[in-house]
Coordinates of C-alpha atoms and ligand atoms in Angstrom, one line a residue:
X1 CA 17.4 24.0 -0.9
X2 CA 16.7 20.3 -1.0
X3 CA 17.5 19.0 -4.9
X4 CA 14.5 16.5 -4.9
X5 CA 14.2 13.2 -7.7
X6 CA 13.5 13.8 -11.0
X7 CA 10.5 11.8 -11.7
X8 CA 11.3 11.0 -15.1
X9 CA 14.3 8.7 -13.6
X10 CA 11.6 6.4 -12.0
X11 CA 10.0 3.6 -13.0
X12 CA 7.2 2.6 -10.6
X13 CA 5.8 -0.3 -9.6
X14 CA 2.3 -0.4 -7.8
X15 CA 0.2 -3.1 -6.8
X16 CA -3.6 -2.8 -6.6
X17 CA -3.9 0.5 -8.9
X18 CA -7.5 -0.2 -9.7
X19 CA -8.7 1.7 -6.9
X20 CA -8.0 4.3 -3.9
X21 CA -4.2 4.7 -2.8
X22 CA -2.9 3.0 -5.8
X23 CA -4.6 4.3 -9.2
X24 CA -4.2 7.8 -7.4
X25 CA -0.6 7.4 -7.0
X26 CA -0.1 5.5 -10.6
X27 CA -1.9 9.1 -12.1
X28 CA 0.6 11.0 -9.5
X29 CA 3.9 10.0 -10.6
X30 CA 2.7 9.1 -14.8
X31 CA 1.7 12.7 -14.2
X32 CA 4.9 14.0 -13.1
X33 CA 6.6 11.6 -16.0
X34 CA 7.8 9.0 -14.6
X35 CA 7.0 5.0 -15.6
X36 CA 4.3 3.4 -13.7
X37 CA 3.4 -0.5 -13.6
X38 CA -0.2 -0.6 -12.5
X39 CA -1.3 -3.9 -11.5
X40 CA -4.6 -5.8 -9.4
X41 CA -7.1 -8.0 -10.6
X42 CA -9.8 -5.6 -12.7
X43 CA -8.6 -5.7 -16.0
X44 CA -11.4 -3.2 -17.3
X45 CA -10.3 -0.6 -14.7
X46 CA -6.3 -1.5 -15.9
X47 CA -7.2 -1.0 -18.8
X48 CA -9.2 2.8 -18.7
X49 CA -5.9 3.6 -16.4
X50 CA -3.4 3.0 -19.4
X51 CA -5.7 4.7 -21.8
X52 CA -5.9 7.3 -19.4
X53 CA -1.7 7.4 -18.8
X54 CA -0.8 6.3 -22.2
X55 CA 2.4 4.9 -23.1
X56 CA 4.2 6.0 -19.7
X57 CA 2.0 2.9 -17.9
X58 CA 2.4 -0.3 -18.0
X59 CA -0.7 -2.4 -16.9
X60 CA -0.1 -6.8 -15.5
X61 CA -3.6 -8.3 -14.5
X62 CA -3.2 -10.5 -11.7
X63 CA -3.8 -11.5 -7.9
X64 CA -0.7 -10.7 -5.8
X65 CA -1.9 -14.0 -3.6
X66 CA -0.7 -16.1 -7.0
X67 CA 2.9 -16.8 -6.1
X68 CA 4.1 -17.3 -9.2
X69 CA 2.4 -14.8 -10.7
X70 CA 4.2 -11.6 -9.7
X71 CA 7.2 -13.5 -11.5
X72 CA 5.7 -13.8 -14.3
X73 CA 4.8 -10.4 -14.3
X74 CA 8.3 -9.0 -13.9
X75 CA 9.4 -11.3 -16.6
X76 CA 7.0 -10.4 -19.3
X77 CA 7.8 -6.2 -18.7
X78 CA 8.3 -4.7 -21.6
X79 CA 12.3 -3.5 -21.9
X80 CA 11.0 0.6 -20.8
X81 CA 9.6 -0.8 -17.9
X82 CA 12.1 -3.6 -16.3
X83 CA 14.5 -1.1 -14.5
X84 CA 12.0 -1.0 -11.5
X85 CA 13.4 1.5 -8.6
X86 CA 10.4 2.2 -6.7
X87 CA 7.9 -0.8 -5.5
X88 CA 4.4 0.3 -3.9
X89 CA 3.1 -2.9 -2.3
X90 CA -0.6 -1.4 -1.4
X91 CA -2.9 -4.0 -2.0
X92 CA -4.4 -4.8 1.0
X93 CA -7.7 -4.5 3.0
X94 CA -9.5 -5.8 5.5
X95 CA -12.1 -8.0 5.6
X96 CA -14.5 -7.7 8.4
X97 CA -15.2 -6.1 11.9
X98 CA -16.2 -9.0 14.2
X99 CA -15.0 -9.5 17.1
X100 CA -12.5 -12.4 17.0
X101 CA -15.0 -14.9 19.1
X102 CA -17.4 -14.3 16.0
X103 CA -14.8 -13.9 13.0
X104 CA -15.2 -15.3 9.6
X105 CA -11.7 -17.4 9.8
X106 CA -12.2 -17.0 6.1
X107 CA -12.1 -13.5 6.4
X108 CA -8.6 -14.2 8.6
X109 CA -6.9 -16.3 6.0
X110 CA -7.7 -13.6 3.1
X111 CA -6.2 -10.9 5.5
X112 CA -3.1 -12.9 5.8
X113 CA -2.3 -13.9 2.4
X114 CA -3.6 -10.6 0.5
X115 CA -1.8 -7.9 2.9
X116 CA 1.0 -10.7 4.3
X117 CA 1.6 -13.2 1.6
X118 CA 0.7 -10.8 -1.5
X119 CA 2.8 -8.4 -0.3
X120 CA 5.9 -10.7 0.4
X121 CA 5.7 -12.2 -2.8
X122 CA 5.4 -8.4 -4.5
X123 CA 8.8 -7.6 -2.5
X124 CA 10.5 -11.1 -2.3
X125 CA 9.9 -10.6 -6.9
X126 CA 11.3 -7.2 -7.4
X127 CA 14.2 -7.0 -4.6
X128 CA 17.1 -8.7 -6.1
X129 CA 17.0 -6.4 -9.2
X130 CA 17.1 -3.2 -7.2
X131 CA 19.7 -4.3 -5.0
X132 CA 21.8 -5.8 -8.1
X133 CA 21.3 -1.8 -9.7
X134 CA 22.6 -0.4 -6.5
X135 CA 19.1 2.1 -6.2
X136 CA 15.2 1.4 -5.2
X137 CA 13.0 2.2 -2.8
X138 CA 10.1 -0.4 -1.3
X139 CA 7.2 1.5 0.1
X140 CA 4.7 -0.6 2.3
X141 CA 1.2 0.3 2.8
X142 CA 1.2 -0.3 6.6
X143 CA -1.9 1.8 8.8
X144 CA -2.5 2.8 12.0
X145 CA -4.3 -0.5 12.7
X146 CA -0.6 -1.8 12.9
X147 CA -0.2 1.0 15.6
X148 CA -3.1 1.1 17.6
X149 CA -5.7 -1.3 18.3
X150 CA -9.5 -0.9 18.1
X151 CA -12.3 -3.5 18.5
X152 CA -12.6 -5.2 15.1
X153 CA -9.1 -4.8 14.4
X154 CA -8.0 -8.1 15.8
X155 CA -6.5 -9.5 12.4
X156 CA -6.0 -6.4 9.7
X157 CA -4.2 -4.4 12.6
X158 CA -2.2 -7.8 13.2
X159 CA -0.8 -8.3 9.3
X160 CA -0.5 -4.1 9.6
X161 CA 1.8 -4.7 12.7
X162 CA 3.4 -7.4 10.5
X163 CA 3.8 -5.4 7.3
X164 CA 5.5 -2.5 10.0
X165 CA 8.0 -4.7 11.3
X166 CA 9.0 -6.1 8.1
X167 CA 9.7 -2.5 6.8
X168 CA 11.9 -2.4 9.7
X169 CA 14.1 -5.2 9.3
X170 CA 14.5 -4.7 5.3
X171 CA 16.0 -1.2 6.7
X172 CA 18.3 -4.0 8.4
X173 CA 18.9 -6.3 5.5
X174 CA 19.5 -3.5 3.1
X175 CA 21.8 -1.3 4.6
X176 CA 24.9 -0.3 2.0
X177 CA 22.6 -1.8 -0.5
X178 CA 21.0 2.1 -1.6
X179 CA 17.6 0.8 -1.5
X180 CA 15.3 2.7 0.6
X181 CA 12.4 1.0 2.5
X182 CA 9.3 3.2 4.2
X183 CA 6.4 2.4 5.6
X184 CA 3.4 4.6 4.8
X185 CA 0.6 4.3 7.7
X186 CA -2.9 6.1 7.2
X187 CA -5.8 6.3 9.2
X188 CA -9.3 7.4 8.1
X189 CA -9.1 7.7 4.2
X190 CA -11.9 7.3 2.0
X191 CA -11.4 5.0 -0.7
X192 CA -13.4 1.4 -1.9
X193 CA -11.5 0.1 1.7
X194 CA -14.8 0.5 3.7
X195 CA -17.1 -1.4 0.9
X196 CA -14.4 -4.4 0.9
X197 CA -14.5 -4.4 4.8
X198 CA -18.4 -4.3 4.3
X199 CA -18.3 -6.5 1.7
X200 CA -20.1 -4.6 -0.4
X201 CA -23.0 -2.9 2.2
X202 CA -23.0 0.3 1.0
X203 CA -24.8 1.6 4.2
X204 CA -22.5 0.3 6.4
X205 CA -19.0 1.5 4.1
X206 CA -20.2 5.0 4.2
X207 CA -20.7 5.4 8.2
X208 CA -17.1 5.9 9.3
X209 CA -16.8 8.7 6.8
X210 CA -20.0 10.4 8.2
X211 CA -19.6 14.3 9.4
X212 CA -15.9 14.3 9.0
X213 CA -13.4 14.9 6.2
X214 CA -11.3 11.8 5.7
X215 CA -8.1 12.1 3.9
X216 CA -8.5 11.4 0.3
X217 CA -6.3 8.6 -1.9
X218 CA -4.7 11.1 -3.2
X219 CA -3.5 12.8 -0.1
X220 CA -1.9 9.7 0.5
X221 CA -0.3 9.1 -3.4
X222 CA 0.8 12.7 -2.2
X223 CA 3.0 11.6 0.6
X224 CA 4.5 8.4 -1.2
X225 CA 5.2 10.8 -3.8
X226 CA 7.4 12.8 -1.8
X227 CA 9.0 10.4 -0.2
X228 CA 10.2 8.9 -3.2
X229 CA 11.6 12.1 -4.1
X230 CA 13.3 13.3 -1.3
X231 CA 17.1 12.5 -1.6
X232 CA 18.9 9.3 -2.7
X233 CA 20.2 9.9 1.4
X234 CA 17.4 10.3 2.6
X235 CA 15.3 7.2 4.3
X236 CA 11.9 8.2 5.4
X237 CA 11.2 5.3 7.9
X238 CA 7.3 5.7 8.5
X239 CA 4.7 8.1 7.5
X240 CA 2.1 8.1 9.9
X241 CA -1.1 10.0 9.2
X242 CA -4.7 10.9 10.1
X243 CA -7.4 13.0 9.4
X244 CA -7.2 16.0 11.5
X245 CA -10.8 15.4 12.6
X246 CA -9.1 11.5 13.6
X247 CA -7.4 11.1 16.9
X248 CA -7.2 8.8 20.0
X249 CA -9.4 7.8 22.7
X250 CA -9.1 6.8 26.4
X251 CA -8.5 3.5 27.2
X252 CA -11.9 1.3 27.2
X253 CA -12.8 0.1 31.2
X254 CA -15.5 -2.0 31.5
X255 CA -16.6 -1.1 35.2
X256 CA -19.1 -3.7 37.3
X257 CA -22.9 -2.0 37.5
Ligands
NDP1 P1 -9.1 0.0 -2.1 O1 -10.1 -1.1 -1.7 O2 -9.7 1.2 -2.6 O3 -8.0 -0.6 -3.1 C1 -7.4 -1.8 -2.9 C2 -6.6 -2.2 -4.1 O4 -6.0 -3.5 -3.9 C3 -7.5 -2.4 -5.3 O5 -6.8 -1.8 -6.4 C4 -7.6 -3.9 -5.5 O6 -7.7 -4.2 -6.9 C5 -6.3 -4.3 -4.9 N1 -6.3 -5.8 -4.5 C6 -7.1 -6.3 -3.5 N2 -6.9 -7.6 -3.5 C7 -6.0 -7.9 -4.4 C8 -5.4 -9.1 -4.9 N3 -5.7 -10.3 -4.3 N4 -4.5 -9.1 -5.9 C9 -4.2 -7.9 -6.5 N5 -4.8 -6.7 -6.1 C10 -5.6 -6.7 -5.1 O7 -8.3 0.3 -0.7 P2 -7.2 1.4 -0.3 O8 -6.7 2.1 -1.5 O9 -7.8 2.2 0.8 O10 -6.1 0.5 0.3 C11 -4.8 0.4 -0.2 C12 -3.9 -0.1 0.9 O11 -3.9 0.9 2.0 C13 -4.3 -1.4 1.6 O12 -3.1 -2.1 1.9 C14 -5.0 -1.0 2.8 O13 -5.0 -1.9 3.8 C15 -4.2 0.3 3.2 N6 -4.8 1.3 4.0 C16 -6.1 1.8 3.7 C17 -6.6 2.8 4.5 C18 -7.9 3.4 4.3 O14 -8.5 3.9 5.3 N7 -8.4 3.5 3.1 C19 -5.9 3.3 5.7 C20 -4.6 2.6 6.0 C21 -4.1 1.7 5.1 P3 -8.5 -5.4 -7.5 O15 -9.7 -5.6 -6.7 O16 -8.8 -4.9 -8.9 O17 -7.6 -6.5 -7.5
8X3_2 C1 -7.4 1.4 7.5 C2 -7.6 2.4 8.6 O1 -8.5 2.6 10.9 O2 -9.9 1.5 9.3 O3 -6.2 0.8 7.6 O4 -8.0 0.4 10.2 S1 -8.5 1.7 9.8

């Protein structure tokens, strides 16, 4: 019999908590009692979170593309909250579906410094203190875009590739150091993902979710969950997952007529 974490000994950072992955695993481990920093740029939505989780959450308003920002954050946490020892760097998303020929290279910078810079700057803030307490754990939000390509994908499945890689080598930099590093990688989820892709078409965010069950956020807060708790021994590299109704196709061959 595996002796899992006790919740209660974790304090929880996670990054774009307004929404989806992250406000359904802020309510997953306040839930099971342990500490949760819920960050992202709505402060209304922030705000109905910590009524929601009450004095075991924490709420910091800010853009994790504002360097200096996540500093700040980390210095102004109340005394409860600065023992950090799991970091969820989630936000993310993807913005567009062009073709790279017909890309918004707006939409490419925004990809890079939300899910590459923001990211780095979430990880690069809150590192030093888990490796100077000897115990933490940074959990990515990578996807199967960082796996496998699709058309559309050019850039998102790029920084996912990135944010995969990264994981990787922080397994590398960390070892003896008792911080744990794992990269969570969904596929077809149903979240506000789609209507930031979309930019806000409702139409168009609703058609990949058509006729199939998608995996819900909290599927996913489900699996960061447990990894968090397995073992302090324990490293759970990836976590790749799809819906069950998701899976591959046959490579694309574009034959002469
Ligand atoms: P949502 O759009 O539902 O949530 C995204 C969250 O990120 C929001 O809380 C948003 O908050 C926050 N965010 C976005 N930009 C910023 C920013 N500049 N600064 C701070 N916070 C920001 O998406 P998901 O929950 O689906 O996505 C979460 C992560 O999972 C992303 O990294 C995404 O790429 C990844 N993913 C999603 C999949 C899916 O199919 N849904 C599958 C695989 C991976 P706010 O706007 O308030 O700042
Ligand atoms: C989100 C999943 O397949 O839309 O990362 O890229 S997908």
């Amino acid at each position: 019999m595996v002796q899992m974490l006790d919740p209660k000994t974790l304090t929880v950072l996670i990054t774009g908590a307004t929404a989806g992955f992250g406000a359904a695993t802020a309510r997953r481990f306040a839930n099971a009692g342990a500490r949760v920093i819920a960050t992202g740029r709505r402060a209304e939505r922030l705000a109905a979170l910590k009524k929601e989780l009450g004095e075991r959450c924490h709420t910091a308003n800010y853009d994790v593309t504002d360097r200096a920002a996540s500093e700040k954050m980390l210095k102004a946490l109340p005394p409860a909250f600065q023992k950090i020892n799991v970091v969820v760097a989630n936000a993310g998303g993807a913005f567009g579906l062009e073709p790279a020929h017909q890309a918004n290279l707006d939409d490419w910078d925004q990809m890079i410094a939300l899910n590459i810079n923001g990211l780095l700057y979430t990880v690069r803030t809150t590192l030093p203190g888990m490796v100077e307490r000897d115990e933490g754990h940074v959990v990515l939000l990578g996807s199967v875009a960082g796996d496998y390509p699709y058309p559309g994908g050019n850039v998102y499945g790029g920084v996912k590739a990135f944010v995969k890689q990264f994981a990787l080598n922080l397994r590398a930099d960390l070892l003896g150091a008792n911080v744990r590093v794992t990269n969570i990688e969904p596929g077809l989820a149903e979240t506000e993902f789609s209507l930031v892709r979309f930019k806000g078409d409702v139409e168009k965010a609703a058609a990949p979710y058509k006729g199939v069950t998608p995996m819900s956020a909290d599927d996913i807060a489900e699996q960061i969950f447990w990894v968090c708790t397995l073992p302090r021994h324990v490293n759970i590299n990836r976590v790749q997952s799809m819906a069950t109704m998701q899976a591959f196709s046959p490579f694309a061959i574009k034959r002469k007529t």
